[in-house]
Short mmCIF file of C-alpha atoms and ligand atoms in Angstrom, two decimals:
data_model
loop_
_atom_site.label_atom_id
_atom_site.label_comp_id
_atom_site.label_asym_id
_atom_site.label_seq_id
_atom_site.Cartn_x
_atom_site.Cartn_y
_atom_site.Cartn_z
CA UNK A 1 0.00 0.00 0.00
CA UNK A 2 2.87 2.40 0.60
CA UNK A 3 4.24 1.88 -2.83
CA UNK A 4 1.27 2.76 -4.32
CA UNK A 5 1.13 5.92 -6.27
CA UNK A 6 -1.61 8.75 -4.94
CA UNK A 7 -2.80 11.17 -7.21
CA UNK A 8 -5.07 12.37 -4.59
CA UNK A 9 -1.82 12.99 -1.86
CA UNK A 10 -0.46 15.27 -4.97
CA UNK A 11 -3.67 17.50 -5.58
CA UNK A 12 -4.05 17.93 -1.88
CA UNK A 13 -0.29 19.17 -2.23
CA UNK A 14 -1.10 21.43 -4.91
CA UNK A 15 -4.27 23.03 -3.22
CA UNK A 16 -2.24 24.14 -0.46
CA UNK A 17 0.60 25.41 -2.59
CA UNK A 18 -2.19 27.30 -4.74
CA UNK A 19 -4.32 28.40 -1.51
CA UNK A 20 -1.11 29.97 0.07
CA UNK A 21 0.08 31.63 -2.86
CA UNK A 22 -3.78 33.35 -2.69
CA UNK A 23 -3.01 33.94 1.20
CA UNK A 24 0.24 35.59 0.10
CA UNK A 25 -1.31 37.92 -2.60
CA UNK A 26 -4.34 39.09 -0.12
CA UNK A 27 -1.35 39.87 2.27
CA UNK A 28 -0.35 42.67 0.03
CA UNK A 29 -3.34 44.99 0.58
CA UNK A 30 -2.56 47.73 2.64
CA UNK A 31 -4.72 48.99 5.52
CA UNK A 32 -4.73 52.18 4.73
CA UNK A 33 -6.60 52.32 0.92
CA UNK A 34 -7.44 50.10 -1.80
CA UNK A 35 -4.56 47.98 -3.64
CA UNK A 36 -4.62 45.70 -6.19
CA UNK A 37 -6.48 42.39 -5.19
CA UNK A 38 -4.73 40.11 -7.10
CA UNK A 39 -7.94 37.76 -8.39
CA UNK A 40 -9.53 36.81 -11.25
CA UNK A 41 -12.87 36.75 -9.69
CA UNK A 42 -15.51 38.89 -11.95
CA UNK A 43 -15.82 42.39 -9.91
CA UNK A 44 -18.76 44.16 -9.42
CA UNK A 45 -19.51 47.55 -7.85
CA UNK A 46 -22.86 47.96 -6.19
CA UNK A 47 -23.70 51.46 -5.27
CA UNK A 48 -26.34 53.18 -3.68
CA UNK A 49 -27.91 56.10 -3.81
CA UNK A 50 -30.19 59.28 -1.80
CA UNK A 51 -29.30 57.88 1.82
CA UNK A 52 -28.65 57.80 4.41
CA UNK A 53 -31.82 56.87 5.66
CA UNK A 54 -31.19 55.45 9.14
CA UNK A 55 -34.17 52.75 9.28
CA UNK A 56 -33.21 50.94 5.56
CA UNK A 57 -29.47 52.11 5.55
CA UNK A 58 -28.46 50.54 8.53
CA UNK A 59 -29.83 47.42 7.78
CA UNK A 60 -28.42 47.10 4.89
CA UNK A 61 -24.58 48.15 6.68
CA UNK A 62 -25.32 45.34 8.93
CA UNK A 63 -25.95 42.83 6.21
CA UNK A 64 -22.91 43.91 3.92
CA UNK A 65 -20.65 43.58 7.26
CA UNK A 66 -21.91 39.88 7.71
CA UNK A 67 -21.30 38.90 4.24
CA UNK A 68 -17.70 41.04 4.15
CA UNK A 69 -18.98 43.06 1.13
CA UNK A 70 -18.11 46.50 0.22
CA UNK A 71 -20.08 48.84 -1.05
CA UNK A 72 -20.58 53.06 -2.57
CA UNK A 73 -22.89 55.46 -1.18
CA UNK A 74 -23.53 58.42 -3.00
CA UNK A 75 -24.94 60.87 -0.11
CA UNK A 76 -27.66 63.47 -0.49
CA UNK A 77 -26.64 66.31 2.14
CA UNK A 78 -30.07 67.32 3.19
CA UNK A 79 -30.17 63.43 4.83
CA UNK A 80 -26.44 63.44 6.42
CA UNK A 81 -27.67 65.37 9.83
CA UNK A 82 -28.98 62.87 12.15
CA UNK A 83 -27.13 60.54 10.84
CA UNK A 84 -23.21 61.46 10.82
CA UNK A 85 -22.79 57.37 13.23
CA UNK A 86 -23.90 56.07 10.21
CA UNK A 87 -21.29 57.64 7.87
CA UNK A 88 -18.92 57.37 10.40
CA UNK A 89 -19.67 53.51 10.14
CA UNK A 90 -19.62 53.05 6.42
CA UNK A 91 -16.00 55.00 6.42
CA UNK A 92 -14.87 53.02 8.73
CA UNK A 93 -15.68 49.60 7.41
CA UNK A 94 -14.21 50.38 4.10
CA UNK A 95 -17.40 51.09 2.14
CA UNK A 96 -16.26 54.60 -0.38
CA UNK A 97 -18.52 57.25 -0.09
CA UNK A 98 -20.02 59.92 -2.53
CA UNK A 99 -21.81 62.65 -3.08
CA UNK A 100 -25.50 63.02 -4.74
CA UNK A 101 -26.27 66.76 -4.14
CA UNK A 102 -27.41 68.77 -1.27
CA UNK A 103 -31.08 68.56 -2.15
CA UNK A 104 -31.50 66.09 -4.73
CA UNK A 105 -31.48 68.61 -7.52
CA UNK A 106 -30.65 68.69 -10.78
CA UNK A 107 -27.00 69.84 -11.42
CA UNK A 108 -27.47 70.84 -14.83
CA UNK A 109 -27.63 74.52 -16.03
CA UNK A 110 -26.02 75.57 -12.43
CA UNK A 111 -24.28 78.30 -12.09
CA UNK A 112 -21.12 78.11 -10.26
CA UNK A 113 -22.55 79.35 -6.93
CA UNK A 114 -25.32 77.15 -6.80
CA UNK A 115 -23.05 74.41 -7.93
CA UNK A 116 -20.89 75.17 -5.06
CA UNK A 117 -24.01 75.03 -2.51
CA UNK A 118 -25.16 71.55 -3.81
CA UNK A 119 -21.83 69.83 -3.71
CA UNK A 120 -19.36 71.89 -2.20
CA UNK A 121 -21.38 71.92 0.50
CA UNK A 122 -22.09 68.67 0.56
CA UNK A 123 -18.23 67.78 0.46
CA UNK A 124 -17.64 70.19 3.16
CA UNK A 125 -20.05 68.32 5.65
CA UNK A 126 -18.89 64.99 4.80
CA UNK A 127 -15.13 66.02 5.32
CA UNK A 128 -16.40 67.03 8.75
CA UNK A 129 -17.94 63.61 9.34
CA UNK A 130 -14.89 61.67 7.81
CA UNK A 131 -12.12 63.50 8.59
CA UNK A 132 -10.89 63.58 4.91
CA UNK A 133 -12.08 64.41 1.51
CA UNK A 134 -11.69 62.32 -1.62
CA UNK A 135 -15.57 62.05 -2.43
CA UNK A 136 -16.80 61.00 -5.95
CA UNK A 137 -19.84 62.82 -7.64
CA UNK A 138 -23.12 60.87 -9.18
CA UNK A 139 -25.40 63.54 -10.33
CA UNK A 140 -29.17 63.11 -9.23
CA UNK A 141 -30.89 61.59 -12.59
CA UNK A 142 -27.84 60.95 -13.85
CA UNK A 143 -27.54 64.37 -15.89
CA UNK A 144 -24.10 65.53 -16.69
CA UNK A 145 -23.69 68.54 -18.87
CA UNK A 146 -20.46 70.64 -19.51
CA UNK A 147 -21.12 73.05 -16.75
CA UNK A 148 -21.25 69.97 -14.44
CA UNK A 149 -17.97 68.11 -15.96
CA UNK A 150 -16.36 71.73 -15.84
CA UNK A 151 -17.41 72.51 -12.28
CA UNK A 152 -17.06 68.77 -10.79
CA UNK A 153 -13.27 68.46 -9.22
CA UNK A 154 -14.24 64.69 -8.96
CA UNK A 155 -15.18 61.85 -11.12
CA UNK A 156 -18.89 61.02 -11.80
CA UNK A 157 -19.91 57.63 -12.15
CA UNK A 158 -23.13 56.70 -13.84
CA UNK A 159 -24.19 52.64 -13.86
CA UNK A 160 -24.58 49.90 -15.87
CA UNK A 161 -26.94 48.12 -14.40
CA UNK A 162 -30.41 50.27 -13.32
CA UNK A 163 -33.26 47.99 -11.65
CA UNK A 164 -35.62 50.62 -11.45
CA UNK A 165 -36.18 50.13 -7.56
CA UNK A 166 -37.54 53.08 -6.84
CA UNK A 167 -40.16 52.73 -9.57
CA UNK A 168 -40.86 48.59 -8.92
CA UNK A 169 -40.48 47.73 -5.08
CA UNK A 170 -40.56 44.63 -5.60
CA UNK A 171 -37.61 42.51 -3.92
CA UNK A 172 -38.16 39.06 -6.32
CA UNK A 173 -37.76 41.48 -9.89
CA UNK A 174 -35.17 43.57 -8.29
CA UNK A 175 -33.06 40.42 -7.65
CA UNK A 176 -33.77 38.61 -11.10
CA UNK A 177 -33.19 41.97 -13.00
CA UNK A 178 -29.50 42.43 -11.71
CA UNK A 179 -28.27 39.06 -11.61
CA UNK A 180 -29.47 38.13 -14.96
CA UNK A 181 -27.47 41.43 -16.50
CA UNK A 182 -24.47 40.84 -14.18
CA UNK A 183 -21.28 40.89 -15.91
CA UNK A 184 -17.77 41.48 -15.13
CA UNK A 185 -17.05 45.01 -13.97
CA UNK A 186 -20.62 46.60 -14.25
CA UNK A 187 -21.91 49.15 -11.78
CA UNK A 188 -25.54 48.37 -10.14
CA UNK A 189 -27.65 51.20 -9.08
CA UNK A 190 -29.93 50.76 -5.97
CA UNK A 191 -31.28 53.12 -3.89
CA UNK A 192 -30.90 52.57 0.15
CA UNK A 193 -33.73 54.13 1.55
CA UNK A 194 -36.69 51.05 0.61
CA UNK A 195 -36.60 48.09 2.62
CA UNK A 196 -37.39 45.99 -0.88
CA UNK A 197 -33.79 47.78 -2.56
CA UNK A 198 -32.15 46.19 0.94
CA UNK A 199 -33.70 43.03 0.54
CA UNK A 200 -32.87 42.84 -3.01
CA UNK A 201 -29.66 43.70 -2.57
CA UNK A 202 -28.44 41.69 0.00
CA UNK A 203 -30.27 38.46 -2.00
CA UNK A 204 -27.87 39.66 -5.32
CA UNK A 205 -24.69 39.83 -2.94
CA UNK A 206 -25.46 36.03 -1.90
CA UNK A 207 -26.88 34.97 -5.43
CA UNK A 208 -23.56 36.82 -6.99
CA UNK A 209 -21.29 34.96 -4.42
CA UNK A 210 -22.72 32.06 -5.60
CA UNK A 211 -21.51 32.97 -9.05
CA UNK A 212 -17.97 33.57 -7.36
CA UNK A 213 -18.26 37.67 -7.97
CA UNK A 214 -16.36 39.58 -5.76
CA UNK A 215 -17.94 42.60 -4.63
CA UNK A 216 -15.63 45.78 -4.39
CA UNK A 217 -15.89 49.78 -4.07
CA UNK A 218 -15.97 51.52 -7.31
CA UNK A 219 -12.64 53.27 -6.61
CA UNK A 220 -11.36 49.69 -5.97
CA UNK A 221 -13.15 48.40 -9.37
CA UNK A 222 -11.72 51.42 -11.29
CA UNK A 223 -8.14 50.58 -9.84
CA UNK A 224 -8.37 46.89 -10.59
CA UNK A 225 -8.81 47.60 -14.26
CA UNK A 226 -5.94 50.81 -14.31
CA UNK A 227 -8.75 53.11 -15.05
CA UNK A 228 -7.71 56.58 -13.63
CA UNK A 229 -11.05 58.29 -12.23
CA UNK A 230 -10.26 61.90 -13.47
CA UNK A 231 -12.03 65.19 -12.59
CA UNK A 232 -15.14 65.91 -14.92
CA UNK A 233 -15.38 62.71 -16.45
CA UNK A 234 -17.77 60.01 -16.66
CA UNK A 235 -17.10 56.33 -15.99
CA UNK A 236 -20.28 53.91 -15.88
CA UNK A 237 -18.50 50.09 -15.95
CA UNK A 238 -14.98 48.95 -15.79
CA UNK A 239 -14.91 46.19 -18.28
CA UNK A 240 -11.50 43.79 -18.40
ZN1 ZN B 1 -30.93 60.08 -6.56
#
């Protein structure tokens, strides 16, 4: 029996060689902001919009925490006081956060002064919050026009994947919608304030896991695929 050649013995042998290498390449992100993950898992960015809302938002901060997923928030300003624990929380557990306006407004056809009172502003408070800045822009309806690229000194990111969740609460379509589009670096759009767009969401992150996507911030998504996020410009997937 000794003499007699395992196959098995040499796959185990392998596994561990290959799950250690995998140990060794997580080892390499830094504490301190995003680094290259090292995977060849499909990525996908889910993001999250007009929060913080504290009833559906911090639900949905306890579910990402107990399935390890990160996430973007694009904040609206006029819903930040009340709730600065909240933002405190998603900084802290590596989730990137955003801005979405002061009031939910339009951006377009701004002048620079009301510009500066919508996001500025909004910055300003969340630098407060945070204790740094660094804040990416998604304009309310998604409308970008040249005064907004001119005036933004961030990146805006649209989507690539829109469920409609405000429009159909329904958990069950929400769910099917995104993870029959899901694809390798697309951006999903959900809104955080409706119980159903928590639901949904967390049922995607375990469906998606299932699929073996790994779920990441957009600034880590951009990164992974050497896409710069530049001032005034707009991104909506990350495609290998
Ligand atoms: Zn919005």
């Amino acid at each position: 029996m000794g003499k007699k050649w395992k196959p098995e013995l040499l796959i185990l042998a392998l596994a561990l060689l290959l799950a250690g290498m995998g140990l060794g390449e997580r080892g390499v992100v830094s504490a301190d902001g995003p680094a290259e993950i090292g995977t060849e898992k499909p990525l996908i960015a889910l993001t999250f919009d007009d929060g913080p809302r504290r009833s559906t938002t911090e639900a949905l901060l306890d579910g990402l925490a107990e399935r390890g997923v990160k996430a973007t928030f694009f904040l609206v300003g006029e819903m930040i006081p009340g709730c600065e624990d909240l933002i405190e929380r998603m900084d802290r557990e590596g989730h990137q956060i955003g801005t979405h306006s002061y009031d939910h407004v339009r951006l377009i056809g701004l002048n620079a002064a009301d510009f500066a009172r919508q996001v500025d502003r909004t910055e300003a408070l969340l630098t407060e919050i945070v204790g740094h800045g660094g804040f990416v822009l998604r304009p309310p309806y998604g409308m970008i026009d040249k005064g907004v690229e001119k005036r933004s000194n961030s990146a805006l990111i649209l989507w690539s994947i829109d469920p409609e969740d405000w429009n159909d609460k329904h958990a069950d379509r929400i769910v099917e919608h995104i993870v029959s589009q899901a694809k390798d670096g697309d951006v999903i759009l959900l809104h955080d304030i409706y119980p159903t767009s928590v639901d949904a969401a967390l049922r995607v992150v375990d469906a998606l896991h299932q699929k073996g996507f790994l779920f990441v911030t957009v600034e880590e998504l951009a990164l992974q695929r050497h896409v710069e996020l530049k001032a005034g410009e707009t991104y909506r997937s990350f495609y290998p």
